[in-house]
Amino acid sequence: MTDADPDDAEDDLYRVRLQNVFEGPMDLLVHLIKKAEVDIYDIPISQITQQYLEYLEWMQQMNIDFAGDFVLMASTLTHIKSRMLLPPQAGDEEEEDPRLEITRPLLEYLRIKSAAEQLAERNLLGEKTFTRKPDADILDGMEDDQVIRIGLFELIDAFQTILDKVSPGHRVDLTRDRISVQERITQLTEMLEVKESMTFDELFSEDHQRSDIIVTFLAILEMAKLSLIRIAQHVPTGIIRIFYQ
């Protein structure tokens, strides 16, 4: 977290920055394509663009500060969408599919990312994903090949599910008399020092106020940025678990 100027708006007191830490705009696009279960060569551009913009709006409402690259990607998707809505002109040569403007760099990004992940695995020299080896009872019988590192946008989806269970209200007022993100980080650290790991849902079990739930989520993001925790998902069950390291 960056230090807040006392004269700034209260929203600035609880701002998490994603730059150079979490996934970028390409990762969000890949996440949406995987969720939609569509061919990367046949992207439903209107649907993906709408969902992409909804993610940006949601992150903005949560005071999650994202880089300008996210906005640039949104502009690119909107531009492609508008081109696809234009009717073909009589006499014009057959134009290239406008979606290739995003498909080509997306394929290149996936190739580079795959190569980087393979190099990273070699550097681990057989070590496990987690910095410290979790006890067998902590993993509840999970096999190593059933556990994956979870990304930011999968985490956002899980958090949105939790928010959906809370009665909707107006925009959260994060005032100074409520618990701060730093205080919540301290609380979560103390809990994880005792239990070593907890499921994602367990971290919200004691939160009754919508604002408290949001502060908890922002605290989890900050702890991930600070490498205080690792976040993984059990593939067969979809359970997300937070490991203290």
PDB file of C-alpha atoms in Angstrom:
ATOM      1  CA  MET A   1       0.000   0.000   0.000  1.00  0.00           C
ATOM      2  CA  THR A   2       1.178   3.514  -0.660  1.00  0.00           C
ATOM      3  CA  ASP A   3       0.974   6.126   2.060  1.00  0.00           C
ATOM      4  CA  ALA A   4      -2.146   8.237   1.743  1.00  0.00           C
ATOM      5  CA  ASP A   5      -2.162  11.992   1.943  1.00  0.00           C
ATOM      6  CA  PRO A   6      -4.564  13.050   4.732  1.00  0.00           C
ATOM      7  CA  ASP A   7      -6.061  15.576   2.364  1.00  0.00           C
ATOM      8  CA  ASP A   8      -6.822  12.985  -0.293  1.00  0.00           C
ATOM      9  CA  ALA A   9     -10.260  11.512  -0.741  1.00  0.00           C
ATOM     10  CA  GLU A  10     -11.002   8.639   1.602  1.00  0.00           C
ATOM     11  CA  ASP A  11     -11.192   6.230  -1.310  1.00  0.00           C
ATOM     12  CA  ASP A  12      -7.428   6.720  -1.760  1.00  0.00           C
ATOM     13  CA  LEU A  13      -6.793   5.309   1.718  1.00  0.00           C
ATOM     14  CA  TYR A  14      -7.579   1.826   0.437  1.00  0.00           C
ATOM     15  CA  ARG A  15      -6.002   1.524  -2.982  1.00  0.00           C
ATOM     16  CA  VAL A  16      -4.195  -1.594  -4.163  1.00  0.00           C
ATOM     17  CA  ARG A  17      -1.880  -1.198  -7.137  1.00  0.00           C
ATOM     18  CA  LEU A  18      -1.500  -4.057  -9.618  1.00  0.00           C
ATOM     19  CA  GLN A  19       1.421  -2.744 -11.656  1.00  0.00           C
ATOM     20  CA  ASN A  20       4.405  -5.081 -11.989  1.00  0.00           C
ATOM     21  CA  VAL A  21       2.955  -7.575  -9.504  1.00  0.00           C
ATOM     22  CA  PHE A  22      -0.228  -9.220 -10.697  1.00  0.00           C
ATOM     23  CA  GLU A  23      -1.344 -10.268 -14.142  1.00  0.00           C
ATOM     24  CA  GLY A  24      -1.803  -7.783 -16.937  1.00  0.00           C
ATOM     25  CA  PRO A  25      -4.451  -7.135 -19.603  1.00  0.00           C
ATOM     26  CA  MET A  26      -3.449 -10.135 -21.718  1.00  0.00           C
ATOM     27  CA  ASP A  27      -3.980 -12.409 -18.732  1.00  0.00           C
ATOM     28  CA  LEU A  28      -7.455 -10.993 -18.193  1.00  0.00           C
ATOM     29  CA  LEU A  29      -8.250 -11.601 -21.852  1.00  0.00           C
ATOM     30  CA  VAL A  30      -7.009 -15.195 -21.633  1.00  0.00           C
ATOM     31  CA  HIS A  31      -9.070 -15.692 -18.477  1.00  0.00           C
ATOM     32  CA  LEU A  32     -12.248 -14.478 -20.192  1.00  0.00           C
ATOM     33  CA  ILE A  33     -11.650 -16.646 -23.262  1.00  0.00           C
ATOM     34  CA  LYS A  34     -11.119 -19.716 -21.071  1.00  0.00           C
ATOM     35  CA  LYS A  35     -14.286 -18.954 -19.091  1.00  0.00           C
ATOM     36  CA  ALA A  36     -16.274 -18.602 -22.295  1.00  0.00           C
ATOM     37  CA  GLU A  37     -14.766 -21.890 -23.577  1.00  0.00           C
ATOM     38  CA  VAL A  38     -14.311 -20.512 -27.081  1.00  0.00           C
ATOM     39  CA  ASP A  39     -11.685 -20.956 -29.764  1.00  0.00           C
ATOM     40  CA  ILE A  40      -9.000 -18.282 -29.673  1.00  0.00           C
ATOM     41  CA  TYR A  41      -9.450 -17.985 -33.461  1.00  0.00           C
ATOM     42  CA  ASP A  42     -13.182 -17.402 -33.070  1.00  0.00           C
ATOM     43  CA  ILE A  43     -13.442 -14.945 -30.173  1.00  0.00           C
ATOM     44  CA  PRO A  44     -16.982 -13.592 -29.562  1.00  0.00           C
ATOM     45  CA  ILE A  45     -15.597 -10.079 -29.489  1.00  0.00           C
ATOM     46  CA  SER A  46     -18.781  -8.339 -28.347  1.00  0.00           C
ATOM     47  CA  GLN A  47     -19.210 -10.664 -25.365  1.00  0.00           C
ATOM     48  CA  ILE A  48     -15.531 -10.587 -24.365  1.00  0.00           C
ATOM     49  CA  THR A  49     -15.346  -6.798 -24.691  1.00  0.00           C
ATOM     50  CA  GLN A  50     -18.381  -6.337 -22.447  1.00  0.00           C
ATOM     51  CA  GLN A  51     -16.983  -8.701 -19.824  1.00  0.00           C
ATOM     52  CA  TYR A  52     -13.564  -7.054 -20.001  1.00  0.00           C
ATOM     53  CA  LEU A  53     -15.084  -3.618 -19.354  1.00  0.00           C
ATOM     54  CA  GLU A  54     -17.110  -5.036 -16.457  1.00  0.00           C
ATOM     55  CA  TYR A  55     -13.926  -6.354 -14.835  1.00  0.00           C
ATOM     56  CA  LEU A  56     -12.267  -2.939 -15.136  1.00  0.00           C
ATOM     57  CA  GLU A  57     -15.304  -1.214 -13.665  1.00  0.00           C
ATOM     58  CA  TRP A  58     -15.403  -3.708 -10.804  1.00  0.00           C
ATOM     59  CA  MET A  59     -11.709  -3.261  -9.998  1.00  0.00           C
ATOM     60  CA  GLN A  60     -12.155   0.504 -10.054  1.00  0.00           C
ATOM     61  CA  GLN A  61     -15.068   0.269  -7.611  1.00  0.00           C
ATOM     62  CA  MET A  62     -12.921  -1.900  -5.317  1.00  0.00           C
ATOM     63  CA  ASN A  63     -10.155   0.740  -5.414  1.00  0.00           C
ATOM     64  CA  ILE A  64      -7.831  -1.626  -7.243  1.00  0.00           C
ATOM     65  CA  ASP A  65      -5.519   0.552  -9.292  1.00  0.00           C
ATOM     66  CA  PHE A  66      -4.601  -0.975 -12.670  1.00  0.00           C
ATOM     67  CA  ALA A  67      -2.060   0.130 -15.254  1.00  0.00           C
ATOM     68  CA  GLY A  68      -2.884   2.077 -18.398  1.00  0.00           C
ATOM     69  CA  ASP A  69      -2.285  -1.088 -20.436  1.00  0.00           C
ATOM     70  CA  PHE A  70      -5.665  -2.347 -19.254  1.00  0.00           C
ATOM     71  CA  VAL A  71      -7.343   0.756 -20.662  1.00  0.00           C
ATOM     72  CA  LEU A  72      -5.402   0.426 -23.914  1.00  0.00           C
ATOM     73  CA  MET A  73      -6.586  -3.153 -24.279  1.00  0.00           C
ATOM     74  CA  ALA A  74     -10.171  -2.057 -23.632  1.00  0.00           C
ATOM     75  CA  SER A  75      -9.818   0.532 -26.411  1.00  0.00           C
ATOM     76  CA  THR A  76      -8.425  -2.100 -28.779  1.00  0.00           C
ATOM     77  CA  LEU A  77     -11.287  -4.489 -28.082  1.00  0.00           C
ATOM     78  CA  THR A  78     -13.857  -1.715 -28.532  1.00  0.00           C
ATOM     79  CA  HIS A  79     -12.245  -0.710 -31.832  1.00  0.00           C
ATOM     80  CA  ILE A  80     -12.333  -4.305 -33.111  1.00  0.00           C
ATOM     81  CA  LYS A  81     -15.947  -4.615 -32.018  1.00  0.00           C
ATOM     82  CA  SER A  82     -16.902  -1.472 -33.956  1.00  0.00           C
ATOM     83  CA  ARG A  83     -15.104  -2.722 -37.084  1.00  0.00           C
ATOM     84  CA  MET A  84     -17.012  -5.990 -36.961  1.00  0.00           C
ATOM     85  CA  LEU A  85     -20.313  -4.126 -36.770  1.00  0.00           C
ATOM     86  CA  LEU A  86     -19.625  -2.253 -40.013  1.00  0.00           C
ATOM     87  CA  PRO A  87     -21.365  -3.814 -43.051  1.00  0.00           C
ATOM     88  CA  PRO A  88     -19.064  -4.916 -45.911  1.00  0.00           C
ATOM     89  CA  GLN A  89     -18.790  -2.377 -48.702  1.00  0.00           C
ATOM     90  CA  ALA A  90     -19.797  -3.479 -52.195  1.00  0.00           C
ATOM     91  CA  GLY A  91     -16.847  -3.874 -54.529  1.00  0.00           C
ATOM     92  CA  ASP A  92     -14.267  -3.968 -51.741  1.00  0.00           C
ATOM     93  CA  GLU A  93     -11.840  -6.829 -51.540  1.00  0.00           C
ATOM     94  CA  GLU A  94     -12.463  -9.333 -48.783  1.00  0.00           C
ATOM     95  CA  GLU A  95     -11.035  -7.814 -45.626  1.00  0.00           C
ATOM     96  CA  GLU A  96      -9.023  -9.645 -43.021  1.00  0.00           C
ATOM     97  CA  ASP A  97     -10.903 -10.706 -39.898  1.00  0.00           C
ATOM     98  CA  PRO A  98     -10.597  -7.722 -37.518  1.00  0.00           C
ATOM     99  CA  ARG A  99     -10.208 -10.123 -34.588  1.00  0.00           C
ATOM    100  CA  LEU A 100      -6.754 -11.096 -35.858  1.00  0.00           C
ATOM    101  CA  GLU A 101      -5.600  -7.742 -34.492  1.00  0.00           C
ATOM    102  CA  ILE A 102      -5.891  -9.259 -31.023  1.00  0.00           C
ATOM    103  CA  THR A 103      -5.526 -12.969 -31.873  1.00  0.00           C
ATOM    104  CA  ARG A 104      -1.973 -12.638 -33.217  1.00  0.00           C
ATOM    105  CA  PRO A 105      -0.474 -10.807 -30.208  1.00  0.00           C
ATOM    106  CA  LEU A 106      -2.464 -13.064 -27.890  1.00  0.00           C
ATOM    107  CA  LEU A 107      -0.955 -16.209 -29.447  1.00  0.00           C
ATOM    108  CA  GLU A 108       2.519 -14.692 -29.253  1.00  0.00           C
ATOM    109  CA  TYR A 109       1.950 -13.766 -25.615  1.00  0.00           C
ATOM    110  CA  LEU A 110       0.865 -17.313 -24.780  1.00  0.00           C
ATOM    111  CA  ARG A 111       3.961 -18.739 -26.478  1.00  0.00           C
ATOM    112  CA  ILE A 112       6.269 -16.413 -24.540  1.00  0.00           C
ATOM    113  CA  LYS A 113       4.463 -17.082 -21.276  1.00  0.00           C
ATOM    114  CA  SER A 114       4.658 -20.845 -21.793  1.00  0.00           C
ATOM    115  CA  ALA A 115       8.384 -20.636 -22.506  1.00  0.00           C
ATOM    116  CA  ALA A 116       8.943 -18.479 -19.421  1.00  0.00           C
ATOM    117  CA  GLU A 117       7.039 -20.931 -17.223  1.00  0.00           C
ATOM    118  CA  GLN A 118       9.108 -23.834 -18.522  1.00  0.00           C
ATOM    119  CA  LEU A 119      12.339 -21.958 -17.757  1.00  0.00           C
ATOM    120  CA  ALA A 120      11.075 -21.100 -14.288  1.00  0.00           C
ATOM    121  CA  GLU A 121      10.334 -24.766 -13.605  1.00  0.00           C
ATOM    122  CA  ARG A 122      13.906 -25.696 -14.592  1.00  0.00           C
ATOM    123  CA  ASN A 123      15.290 -23.077 -12.197  1.00  0.00           C
ATOM    124  CA  LEU A 124      13.338 -24.641  -9.337  1.00  0.00           C
ATOM    125  CA  LEU A 125      15.478 -27.795  -9.711  1.00  0.00           C
ATOM    126  CA  GLY A 126      12.659 -30.035  -8.585  1.00  0.00           C
ATOM    127  CA  GLU A 127      11.417 -27.846  -5.742  1.00  0.00           C
ATOM    128  CA  LYS A 128       7.685 -27.611  -5.126  1.00  0.00           C
ATOM    129  CA  THR A 129       5.560 -24.607  -5.957  1.00  0.00           C
ATOM    130  CA  PHE A 130       5.323 -23.541  -2.341  1.00  0.00           C
ATOM    131  CA  THR A 131       8.260 -21.992  -0.519  1.00  0.00           C
ATOM    132  CA  ARG A 132       7.687 -24.236   2.472  1.00  0.00           C
ATOM    133  CA  LYS A 133       6.378 -27.761   2.043  1.00  0.00           C
ATOM    134  CA  PRO A 134       2.843 -27.926   3.443  1.00  0.00           C
ATOM    135  CA  ASP A 135       2.020 -30.778   5.763  1.00  0.00           C
ATOM    136  CA  ALA A 136      -0.016 -33.604   4.287  1.00  0.00           C
ATOM    137  CA  ASP A 137      -2.998 -32.894   6.528  1.00  0.00           C
ATOM    138  CA  ILE A 138      -3.018 -29.261   5.422  1.00  0.00           C
ATOM    139  CA  LEU A 139      -3.462 -30.288   1.794  1.00  0.00           C
ATOM    140  CA  ASP A 140      -6.262 -32.658   2.788  1.00  0.00           C
ATOM    141  CA  GLY A 141      -4.924 -35.474   0.641  1.00  0.00           C
ATOM    142  CA  MET A 142      -4.362 -33.329  -2.440  1.00  0.00           C
ATOM    143  CA  GLU A 143      -1.858 -34.692  -4.950  1.00  0.00           C
ATOM    144  CA  ASP A 144       0.804 -32.275  -6.204  1.00  0.00           C
ATOM    145  CA  ASP A 145      -0.495 -32.505  -9.769  1.00  0.00           C
ATOM    146  CA  GLN A 146      -3.971 -31.540  -8.552  1.00  0.00           C
ATOM    147  CA  VAL A 147      -2.837 -28.202  -7.091  1.00  0.00           C
ATOM    148  CA  ILE A 148      -2.217 -25.142  -9.262  1.00  0.00           C
ATOM    149  CA  ARG A 149      -1.172 -21.588  -8.569  1.00  0.00           C
ATOM    150  CA  ILE A 150      -4.217 -19.386  -8.928  1.00  0.00           C
ATOM    151  CA  GLY A 151      -4.284 -16.104 -10.811  1.00  0.00           C
ATOM    152  CA  LEU A 152      -5.677 -12.731  -9.847  1.00  0.00           C
ATOM    153  CA  PHE A 153      -8.792 -13.003 -11.989  1.00  0.00           C
ATOM    154  CA  GLU A 154      -9.746 -16.449 -10.669  1.00  0.00           C
ATOM    155  CA  LEU A 155      -9.399 -14.904  -7.214  1.00  0.00           C
ATOM    156  CA  ILE A 156     -11.660 -12.018  -8.237  1.00  0.00           C
ATOM    157  CA  ASP A 157     -14.283 -14.502  -9.477  1.00  0.00           C
ATOM    158  CA  ALA A 158     -14.178 -16.305  -6.114  1.00  0.00           C
ATOM    159  CA  PHE A 159     -14.516 -13.017  -4.261  1.00  0.00           C
ATOM    160  CA  GLN A 160     -17.463 -11.923  -6.391  1.00  0.00           C
ATOM    161  CA  THR A 161     -19.199 -15.174  -5.403  1.00  0.00           C
ATOM    162  CA  ILE A 162     -18.714 -14.259  -1.746  1.00  0.00           C
ATOM    163  CA  LEU A 163     -20.021 -10.724  -2.334  1.00  0.00           C
ATOM    164  CA  ASP A 164     -23.099 -12.124  -4.069  1.00  0.00           C
ATOM    165  CA  LYS A 165     -24.047 -13.799  -0.788  1.00  0.00           C
ATOM    166  CA  VAL A 166     -24.038 -10.451   1.032  1.00  0.00           C
ATOM    167  CA  SER A 167     -27.092  -8.233   0.848  1.00  0.00           C
ATOM    168  CA  PRO A 168     -26.428  -5.587  -1.791  1.00  0.00           C
ATOM    169  CA  GLY A 169     -26.007  -2.006  -0.724  1.00  0.00           C
ATOM    170  CA  HIS A 170     -24.736   1.336  -1.876  1.00  0.00           C
ATOM    171  CA  ARG A 171     -21.058   1.968  -2.623  1.00  0.00           C
ATOM    172  CA  VAL A 172     -19.032   0.998   0.427  1.00  0.00           C
ATOM    173  CA  ASP A 173     -17.976   3.857   2.664  1.00  0.00           C
ATOM    174  CA  LEU A 174     -14.458   2.965   3.809  1.00  0.00           C
ATOM    175  CA  THR A 175     -14.176   5.458   6.662  1.00  0.00           C
ATOM    176  CA  ARG A 176     -11.335   5.923   9.089  1.00  0.00           C
ATOM    177  CA  ASP A 177     -13.233   4.419  12.019  1.00  0.00           C
ATOM    178  CA  ARG A 178     -13.444   1.037  10.301  1.00  0.00           C
ATOM    179  CA  ILE A 179     -10.643  -1.519  10.266  1.00  0.00           C
ATOM    180  CA  SER A 180      -7.805  -0.610   7.928  1.00  0.00           C
ATOM    181  CA  VAL A 181      -6.181  -2.870   5.368  1.00  0.00           C
ATOM    182  CA  GLN A 182      -2.972  -2.888   7.416  1.00  0.00           C
ATOM    183  CA  GLU A 183      -4.860  -3.929  10.537  1.00  0.00           C
ATOM    184  CA  ARG A 184      -6.570  -6.696   8.617  1.00  0.00           C
ATOM    185  CA  ILE A 185      -3.206  -7.901   7.275  1.00  0.00           C
ATOM    186  CA  THR A 186      -1.996  -8.185  10.880  1.00  0.00           C
ATOM    187  CA  GLN A 187      -5.102 -10.168  11.837  1.00  0.00           C
ATOM    188  CA  LEU A 188      -4.809 -12.533   8.868  1.00  0.00           C
ATOM    189  CA  THR A 189      -1.093 -13.024   9.545  1.00  0.00           C
ATOM    190  CA  GLU A 190      -1.824 -14.031  13.137  1.00  0.00           C
ATOM    191  CA  MET A 191      -4.510 -16.471  11.968  1.00  0.00           C
ATOM    192  CA  LEU A 192      -2.237 -18.046   9.365  1.00  0.00           C
ATOM    193  CA  GLU A 193       0.704 -18.298  11.761  1.00  0.00           C
ATOM    194  CA  VAL A 194      -1.465 -20.590  13.864  1.00  0.00           C
ATOM    195  CA  LYS A 195      -3.138 -22.607  11.098  1.00  0.00           C
ATOM    196  CA  GLU A 196      -0.431 -22.331   8.375  1.00  0.00           C
ATOM    197  CA  SER A 197      -3.149 -22.414   5.732  1.00  0.00           C
ATOM    198  CA  MET A 198      -6.844 -21.604   5.375  1.00  0.00           C
ATOM    199  CA  THR A 199      -9.380 -21.826   2.606  1.00  0.00           C
ATOM    200  CA  PHE A 200     -10.311 -18.610   0.846  1.00  0.00           C
ATOM    201  CA  ASP A 201     -13.872 -18.792   2.175  1.00  0.00           C
ATOM    202  CA  GLU A 202     -12.668 -19.246   5.772  1.00  0.00           C
ATOM    203  CA  LEU A 203     -10.941 -15.869   5.678  1.00  0.00           C
ATOM    204  CA  PHE A 204     -14.339 -14.211   5.227  1.00  0.00           C
ATOM    205  CA  SER A 205     -16.365 -16.344   7.630  1.00  0.00           C
ATOM    206  CA  GLU A 206     -16.215 -13.789  10.454  1.00  0.00           C
ATOM    207  CA  ASP A 207     -16.924 -10.756   8.252  1.00  0.00           C
ATOM    208  CA  HIS A 208     -20.515  -9.582   8.408  1.00  0.00           C
ATOM    209  CA  GLN A 209     -20.256  -6.073   6.961  1.00  0.00           C
ATOM    210  CA  ARG A 210     -19.802  -5.675   3.225  1.00  0.00           C
ATOM    211  CA  SER A 211     -17.049  -3.126   3.841  1.00  0.00           C
ATOM    212  CA  ASP A 212     -15.171  -5.572   6.111  1.00  0.00           C
ATOM    213  CA  ILE A 213     -15.307  -8.209   3.371  1.00  0.00           C
ATOM    214  CA  ILE A 214     -13.816  -5.804   0.850  1.00  0.00           C
ATOM    215  CA  VAL A 215     -11.039  -4.783   3.244  1.00  0.00           C
ATOM    216  CA  THR A 216     -10.222  -8.473   3.752  1.00  0.00           C
ATOM    217  CA  PHE A 217      -9.934  -8.986   0.002  1.00  0.00           C
ATOM    218  CA  LEU A 218      -7.659  -5.959  -0.388  1.00  0.00           C
ATOM    219  CA  ALA A 219      -5.550  -7.263   2.499  1.00  0.00           C
ATOM    220  CA  ILE A 220      -5.162 -10.620   0.736  1.00  0.00           C
ATOM    221  CA  LEU A 221      -3.975  -8.856  -2.422  1.00  0.00           C
ATOM    222  CA  GLU A 222      -1.461  -6.817  -0.407  1.00  0.00           C
ATOM    223  CA  MET A 223      -0.168  -9.933   1.341  1.00  0.00           C
ATOM    224  CA  ALA A 224       0.290 -11.640  -2.026  1.00  0.00           C
ATOM    225  CA  LYS A 225       2.223  -8.605  -3.299  1.00  0.00           C
ATOM    226  CA  LEU A 226       4.454  -8.743  -0.228  1.00  0.00           C
ATOM    227  CA  SER A 227       4.999 -12.499  -0.731  1.00  0.00           C
ATOM    228  CA  LEU A 228       3.561 -13.208   2.709  1.00  0.00           C
ATOM    229  CA  ILE A 229       1.193 -15.777   1.255  1.00  0.00           C
ATOM    230  CA  ARG A 230       0.852 -18.162  -1.655  1.00  0.00           C
ATOM    231  CA  ILE A 231      -2.543 -18.864  -3.190  1.00  0.00           C
ATOM    232  CA  ALA A 232      -3.359 -22.201  -4.797  1.00  0.00           C
ATOM    233  CA  GLN A 233      -6.422 -24.037  -6.039  1.00  0.00           C
ATOM    234  CA  HIS A 234      -7.326 -27.713  -5.794  1.00  0.00           C
ATOM    235  CA  VAL A 235      -8.386 -28.484  -9.361  1.00  0.00           C
ATOM    236  CA  PRO A 236     -10.921 -31.308  -8.762  1.00  0.00           C
ATOM    237  CA  THR A 237     -12.879 -29.401  -6.085  1.00  0.00           C
ATOM    238  CA  GLY A 238     -12.114 -25.795  -7.051  1.00  0.00           C
ATOM    239  CA  ILE A 239     -11.218 -25.002  -3.415  1.00  0.00           C
ATOM    240  CA  ILE A 240      -8.835 -22.064  -3.058  1.00  0.00           C
ATOM    241  CA  ARG A 241      -6.361 -22.259  -0.193  1.00  0.00           C
ATOM    242  CA  ILE A 242      -4.110 -19.549   1.277  1.00  0.00           C
ATOM    243  CA  PHE A 243      -0.677 -20.694   2.520  1.00  0.00           C
ATOM    244  CA  TYR A 244       1.404 -18.631   4.916  1.00  0.00           C
ATOM    245  CA  GLN A 245       5.127 -18.533   4.084  1.00  0.00           C
TER     246      GLN A 245
END
